[in-house]
PDB file of C-alpha atoms in Angstrom:
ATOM      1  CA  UNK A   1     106.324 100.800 107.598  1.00 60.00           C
ATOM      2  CA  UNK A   2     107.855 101.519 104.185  1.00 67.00           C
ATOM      3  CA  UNK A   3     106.348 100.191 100.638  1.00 68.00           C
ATOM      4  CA  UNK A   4     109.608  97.959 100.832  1.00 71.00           C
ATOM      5  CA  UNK A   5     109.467  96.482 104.253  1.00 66.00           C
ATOM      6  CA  UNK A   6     105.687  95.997 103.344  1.00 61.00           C
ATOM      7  CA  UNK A   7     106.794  94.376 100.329  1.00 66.00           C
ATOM      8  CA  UNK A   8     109.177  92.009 101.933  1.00 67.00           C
ATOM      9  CA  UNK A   9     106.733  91.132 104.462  1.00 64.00           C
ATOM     10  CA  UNK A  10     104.302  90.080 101.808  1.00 62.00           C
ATOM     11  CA  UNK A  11     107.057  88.123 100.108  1.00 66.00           C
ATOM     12  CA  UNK A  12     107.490  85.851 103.438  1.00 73.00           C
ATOM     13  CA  UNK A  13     106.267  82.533 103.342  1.00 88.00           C
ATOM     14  CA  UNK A  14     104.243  82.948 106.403  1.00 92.00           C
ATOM     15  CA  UNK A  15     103.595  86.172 108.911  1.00 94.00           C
ATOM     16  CA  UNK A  16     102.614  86.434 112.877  1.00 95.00           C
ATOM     17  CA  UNK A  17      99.053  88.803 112.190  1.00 94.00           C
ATOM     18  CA  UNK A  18      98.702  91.626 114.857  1.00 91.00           C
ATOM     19  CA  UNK A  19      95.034  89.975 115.715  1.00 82.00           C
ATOM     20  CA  UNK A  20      94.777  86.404 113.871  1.00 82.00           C
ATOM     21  CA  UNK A  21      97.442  84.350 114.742  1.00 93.00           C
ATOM     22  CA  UNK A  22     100.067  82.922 111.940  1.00 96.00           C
ATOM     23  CA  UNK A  23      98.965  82.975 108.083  1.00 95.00           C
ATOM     24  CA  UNK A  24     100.689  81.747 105.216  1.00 93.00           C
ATOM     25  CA  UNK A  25     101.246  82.502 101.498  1.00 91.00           C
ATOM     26  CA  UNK A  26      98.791  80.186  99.387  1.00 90.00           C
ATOM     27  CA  UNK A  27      99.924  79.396  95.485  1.00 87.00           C
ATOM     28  CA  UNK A  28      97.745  82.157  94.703  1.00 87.00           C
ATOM     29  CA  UNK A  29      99.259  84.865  96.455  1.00 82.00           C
ATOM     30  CA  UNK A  30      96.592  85.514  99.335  1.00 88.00           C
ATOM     31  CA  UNK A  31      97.040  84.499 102.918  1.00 91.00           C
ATOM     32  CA  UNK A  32      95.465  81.620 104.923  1.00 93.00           C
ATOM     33  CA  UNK A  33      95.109  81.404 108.305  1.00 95.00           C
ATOM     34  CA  UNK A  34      97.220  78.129 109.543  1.00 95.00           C
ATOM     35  CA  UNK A  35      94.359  78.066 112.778  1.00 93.00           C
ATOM     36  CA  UNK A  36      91.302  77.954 111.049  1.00 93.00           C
ATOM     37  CA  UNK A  37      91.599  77.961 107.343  1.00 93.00           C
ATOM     38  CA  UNK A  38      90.627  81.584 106.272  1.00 93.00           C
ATOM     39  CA  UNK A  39      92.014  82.627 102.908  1.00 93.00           C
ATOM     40  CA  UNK A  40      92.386  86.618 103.001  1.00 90.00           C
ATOM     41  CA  UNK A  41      94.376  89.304 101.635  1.00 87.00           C
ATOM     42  CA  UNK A  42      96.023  90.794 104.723  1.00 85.00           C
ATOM     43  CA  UNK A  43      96.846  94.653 105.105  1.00 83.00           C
ATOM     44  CA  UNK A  44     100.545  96.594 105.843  1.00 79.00           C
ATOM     45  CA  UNK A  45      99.004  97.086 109.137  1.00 83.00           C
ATOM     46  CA  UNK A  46      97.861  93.612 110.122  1.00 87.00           C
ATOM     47  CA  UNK A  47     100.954  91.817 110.116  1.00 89.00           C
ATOM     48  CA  UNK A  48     103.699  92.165 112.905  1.00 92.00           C
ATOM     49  CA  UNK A  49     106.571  90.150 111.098  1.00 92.00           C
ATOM     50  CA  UNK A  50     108.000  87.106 109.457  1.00 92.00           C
ATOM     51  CA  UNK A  51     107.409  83.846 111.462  1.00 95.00           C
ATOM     52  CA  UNK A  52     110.725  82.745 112.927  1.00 95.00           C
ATOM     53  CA  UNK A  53     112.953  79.628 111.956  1.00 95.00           C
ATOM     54  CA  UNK A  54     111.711  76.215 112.404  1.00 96.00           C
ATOM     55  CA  UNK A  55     115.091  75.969 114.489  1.00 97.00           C
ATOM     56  CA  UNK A  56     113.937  78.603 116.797  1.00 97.00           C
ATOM     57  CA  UNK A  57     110.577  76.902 117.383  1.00 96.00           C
ATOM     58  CA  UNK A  58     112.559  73.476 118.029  1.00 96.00           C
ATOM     59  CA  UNK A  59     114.025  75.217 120.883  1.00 95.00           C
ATOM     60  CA  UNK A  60     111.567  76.917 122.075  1.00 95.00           C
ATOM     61  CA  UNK A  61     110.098  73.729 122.636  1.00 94.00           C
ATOM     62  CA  UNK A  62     113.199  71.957 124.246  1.00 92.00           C
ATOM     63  CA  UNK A  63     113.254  74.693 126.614  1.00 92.00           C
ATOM     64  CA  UNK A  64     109.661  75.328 127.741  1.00 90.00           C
ATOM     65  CA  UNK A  65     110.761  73.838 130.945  1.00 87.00           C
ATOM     66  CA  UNK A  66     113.271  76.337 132.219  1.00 91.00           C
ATOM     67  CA  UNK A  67     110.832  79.263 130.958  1.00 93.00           C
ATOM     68  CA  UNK A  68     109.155  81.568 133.813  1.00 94.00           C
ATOM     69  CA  UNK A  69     105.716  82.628 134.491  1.00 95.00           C
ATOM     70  CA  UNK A  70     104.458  86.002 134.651  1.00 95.00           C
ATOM     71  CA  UNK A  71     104.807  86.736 138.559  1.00 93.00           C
ATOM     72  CA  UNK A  72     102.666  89.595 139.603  1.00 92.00           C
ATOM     73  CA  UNK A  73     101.913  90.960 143.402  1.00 93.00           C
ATOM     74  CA  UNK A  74      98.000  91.581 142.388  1.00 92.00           C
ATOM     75  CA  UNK A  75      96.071  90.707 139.611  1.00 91.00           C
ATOM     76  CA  UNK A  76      95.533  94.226 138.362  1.00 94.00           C
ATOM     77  CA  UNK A  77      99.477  94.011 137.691  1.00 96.00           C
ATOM     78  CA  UNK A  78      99.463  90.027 136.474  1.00 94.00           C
ATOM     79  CA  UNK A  79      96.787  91.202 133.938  1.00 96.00           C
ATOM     80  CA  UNK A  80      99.366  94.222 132.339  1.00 97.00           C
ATOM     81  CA  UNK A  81     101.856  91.566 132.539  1.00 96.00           C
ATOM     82  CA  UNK A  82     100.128  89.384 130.097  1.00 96.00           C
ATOM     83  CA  UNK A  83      99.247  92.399 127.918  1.00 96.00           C
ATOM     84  CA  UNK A  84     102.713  93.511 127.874  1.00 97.00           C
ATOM     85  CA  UNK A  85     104.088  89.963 126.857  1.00 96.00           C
ATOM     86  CA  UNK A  86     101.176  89.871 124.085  1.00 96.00           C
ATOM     87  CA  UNK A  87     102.258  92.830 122.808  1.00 95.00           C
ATOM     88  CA  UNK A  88     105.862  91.668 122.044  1.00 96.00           C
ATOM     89  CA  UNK A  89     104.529  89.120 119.876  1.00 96.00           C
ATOM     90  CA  UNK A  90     107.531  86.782 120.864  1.00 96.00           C
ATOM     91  CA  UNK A  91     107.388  82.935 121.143  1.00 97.00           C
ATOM     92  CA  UNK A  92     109.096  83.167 124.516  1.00 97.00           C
ATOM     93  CA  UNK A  93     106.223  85.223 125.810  1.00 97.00           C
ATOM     94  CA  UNK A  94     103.643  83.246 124.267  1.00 97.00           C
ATOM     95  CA  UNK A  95     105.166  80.138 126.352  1.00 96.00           C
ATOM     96  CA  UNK A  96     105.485  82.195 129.810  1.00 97.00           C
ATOM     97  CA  UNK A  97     101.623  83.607 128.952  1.00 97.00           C
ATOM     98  CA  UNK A  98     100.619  79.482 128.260  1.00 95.00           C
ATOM     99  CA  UNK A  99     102.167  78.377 130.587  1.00 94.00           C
ATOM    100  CA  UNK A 100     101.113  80.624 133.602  1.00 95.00           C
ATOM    101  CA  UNK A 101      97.766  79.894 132.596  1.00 95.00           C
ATOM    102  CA  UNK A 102      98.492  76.334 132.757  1.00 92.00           C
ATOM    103  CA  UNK A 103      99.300  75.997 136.187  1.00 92.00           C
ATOM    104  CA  UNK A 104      97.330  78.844 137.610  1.00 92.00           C
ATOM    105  CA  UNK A 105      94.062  75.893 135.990  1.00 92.00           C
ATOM    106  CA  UNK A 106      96.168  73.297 137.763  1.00 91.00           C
ATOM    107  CA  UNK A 107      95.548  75.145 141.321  1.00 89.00           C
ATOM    108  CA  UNK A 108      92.247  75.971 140.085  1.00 89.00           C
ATOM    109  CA  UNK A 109      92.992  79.766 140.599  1.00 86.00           C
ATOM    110  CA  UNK A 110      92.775  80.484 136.752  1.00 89.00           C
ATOM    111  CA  UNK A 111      91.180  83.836 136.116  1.00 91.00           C
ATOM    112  CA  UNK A 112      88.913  84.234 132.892  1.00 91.00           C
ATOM    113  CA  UNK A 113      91.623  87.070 131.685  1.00 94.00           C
ATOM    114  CA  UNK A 114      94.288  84.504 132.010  1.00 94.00           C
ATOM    115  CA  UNK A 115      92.309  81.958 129.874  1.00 95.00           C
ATOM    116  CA  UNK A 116      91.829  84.288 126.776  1.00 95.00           C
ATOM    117  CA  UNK A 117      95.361  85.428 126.595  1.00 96.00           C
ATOM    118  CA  UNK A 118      96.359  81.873 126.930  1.00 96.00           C
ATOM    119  CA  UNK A 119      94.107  80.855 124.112  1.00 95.00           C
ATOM    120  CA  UNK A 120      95.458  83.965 122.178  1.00 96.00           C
ATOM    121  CA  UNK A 121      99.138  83.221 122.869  1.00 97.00           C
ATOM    122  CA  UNK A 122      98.421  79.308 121.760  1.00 96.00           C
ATOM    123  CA  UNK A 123      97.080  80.293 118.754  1.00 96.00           C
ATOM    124  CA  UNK A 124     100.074  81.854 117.810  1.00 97.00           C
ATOM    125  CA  UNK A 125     102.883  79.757 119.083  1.00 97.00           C
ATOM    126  CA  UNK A 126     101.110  76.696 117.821  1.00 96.00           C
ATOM    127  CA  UNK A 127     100.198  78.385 114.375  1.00 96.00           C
ATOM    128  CA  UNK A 128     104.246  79.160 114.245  1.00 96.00           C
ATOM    129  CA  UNK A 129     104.650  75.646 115.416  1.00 96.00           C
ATOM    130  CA  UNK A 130     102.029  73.695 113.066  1.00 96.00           C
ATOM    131  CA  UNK A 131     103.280  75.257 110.201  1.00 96.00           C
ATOM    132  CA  UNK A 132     106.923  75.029 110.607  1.00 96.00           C
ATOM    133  CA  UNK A 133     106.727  71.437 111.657  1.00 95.00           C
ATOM    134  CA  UNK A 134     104.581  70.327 109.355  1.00 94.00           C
ATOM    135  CA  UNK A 135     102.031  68.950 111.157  1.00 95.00           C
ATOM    136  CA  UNK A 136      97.740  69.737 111.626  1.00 95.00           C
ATOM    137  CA  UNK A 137      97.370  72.430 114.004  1.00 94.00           C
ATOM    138  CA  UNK A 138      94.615  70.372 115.532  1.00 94.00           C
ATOM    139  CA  UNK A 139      97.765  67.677 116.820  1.00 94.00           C
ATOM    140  CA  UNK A 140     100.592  70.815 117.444  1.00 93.00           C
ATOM    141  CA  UNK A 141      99.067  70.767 121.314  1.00 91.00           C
ATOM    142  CA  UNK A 142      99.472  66.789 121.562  1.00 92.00           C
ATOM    143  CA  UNK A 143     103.044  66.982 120.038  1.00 92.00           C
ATOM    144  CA  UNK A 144     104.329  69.565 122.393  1.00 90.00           C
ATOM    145  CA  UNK A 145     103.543  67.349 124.972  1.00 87.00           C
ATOM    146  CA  UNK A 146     104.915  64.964 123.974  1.00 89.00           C
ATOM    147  CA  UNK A 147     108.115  66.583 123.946  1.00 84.00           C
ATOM    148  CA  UNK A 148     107.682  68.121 127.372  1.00 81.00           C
ATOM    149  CA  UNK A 149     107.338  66.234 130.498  1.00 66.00           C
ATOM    150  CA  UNK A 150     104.935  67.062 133.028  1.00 53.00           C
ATOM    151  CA  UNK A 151     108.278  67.759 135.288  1.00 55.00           C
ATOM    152  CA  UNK A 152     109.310  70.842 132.640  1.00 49.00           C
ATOM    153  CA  UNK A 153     105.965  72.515 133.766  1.00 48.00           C
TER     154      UNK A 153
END
């Protein structure tokens, strides 16, 4: 990453961080952590990219319902599947990664792999989410379902 790309990133109002979900510029210049609170200075390396539009996370929402899960023949492949979709630190992916975990709990066939990356995955798209809506990320879970029916799932 160049000193300017850097720069801009560091400029953004708020940044998806490679291992601590969605942070956001404070008055003073640092970062806080929209999850949990924690004011820190973040490094060139930590942070992936700018969070995307609060019109993009809008829709993401609308469409949760026509989103696929991760379909895998075995779980040694499911379990590169969700790494792979982690990786591309994408809101799409962090729906298909929640939601696979979702209803894999539902038929009680949830793995404990499967549970972290959908904790990981919420933290992020409901960081993104909290912030741009303006609303406690304690509620973000409540208001997403609110706006999706159990039929979407």
């Amino acid at each position: 990453m160049t000193e300017k790309q850097f720069q801009n990133l560091l400029a953004a109002e708020a940044v998806v961080h490679r291992e601590g979900g969605i942070w956001f510029k404070t008055n003073e210049g640092r970062f806080q952590c929209v999850s949990d609170g924690t004011i820190a200075e973040l490094k060139a390396s930590d942070i992936v990219r700018k969070i995307c539009s609060k019109d993009k996370i809008i829709e993401m929402i609308d469409r949760v319902g026509f989103i696929t899960v991760i379909q895998a023949p075995n779980e040694k492949v499911r379990k590169e599947f969700y790494q792979q979709a982690m990786d591309k630190y994408d809101e799409l992916e962090w729906i298909r990664v929640i939601k696979t975990a979702y209803l894999h709990g539902q038929d009680q066939r949830l793995q404990p792999y499967e549970e972290a990356y959908a904790k990981q995955a919420a933290n992020y798209f409901h960081g993104e989410a909290a912030y741009l809506l303006n609303l406690p990320f304690s509620s973000i879970e409540a208001y997403i379902g609110e706006k999706v029916t159990s039929d979407d799932w």
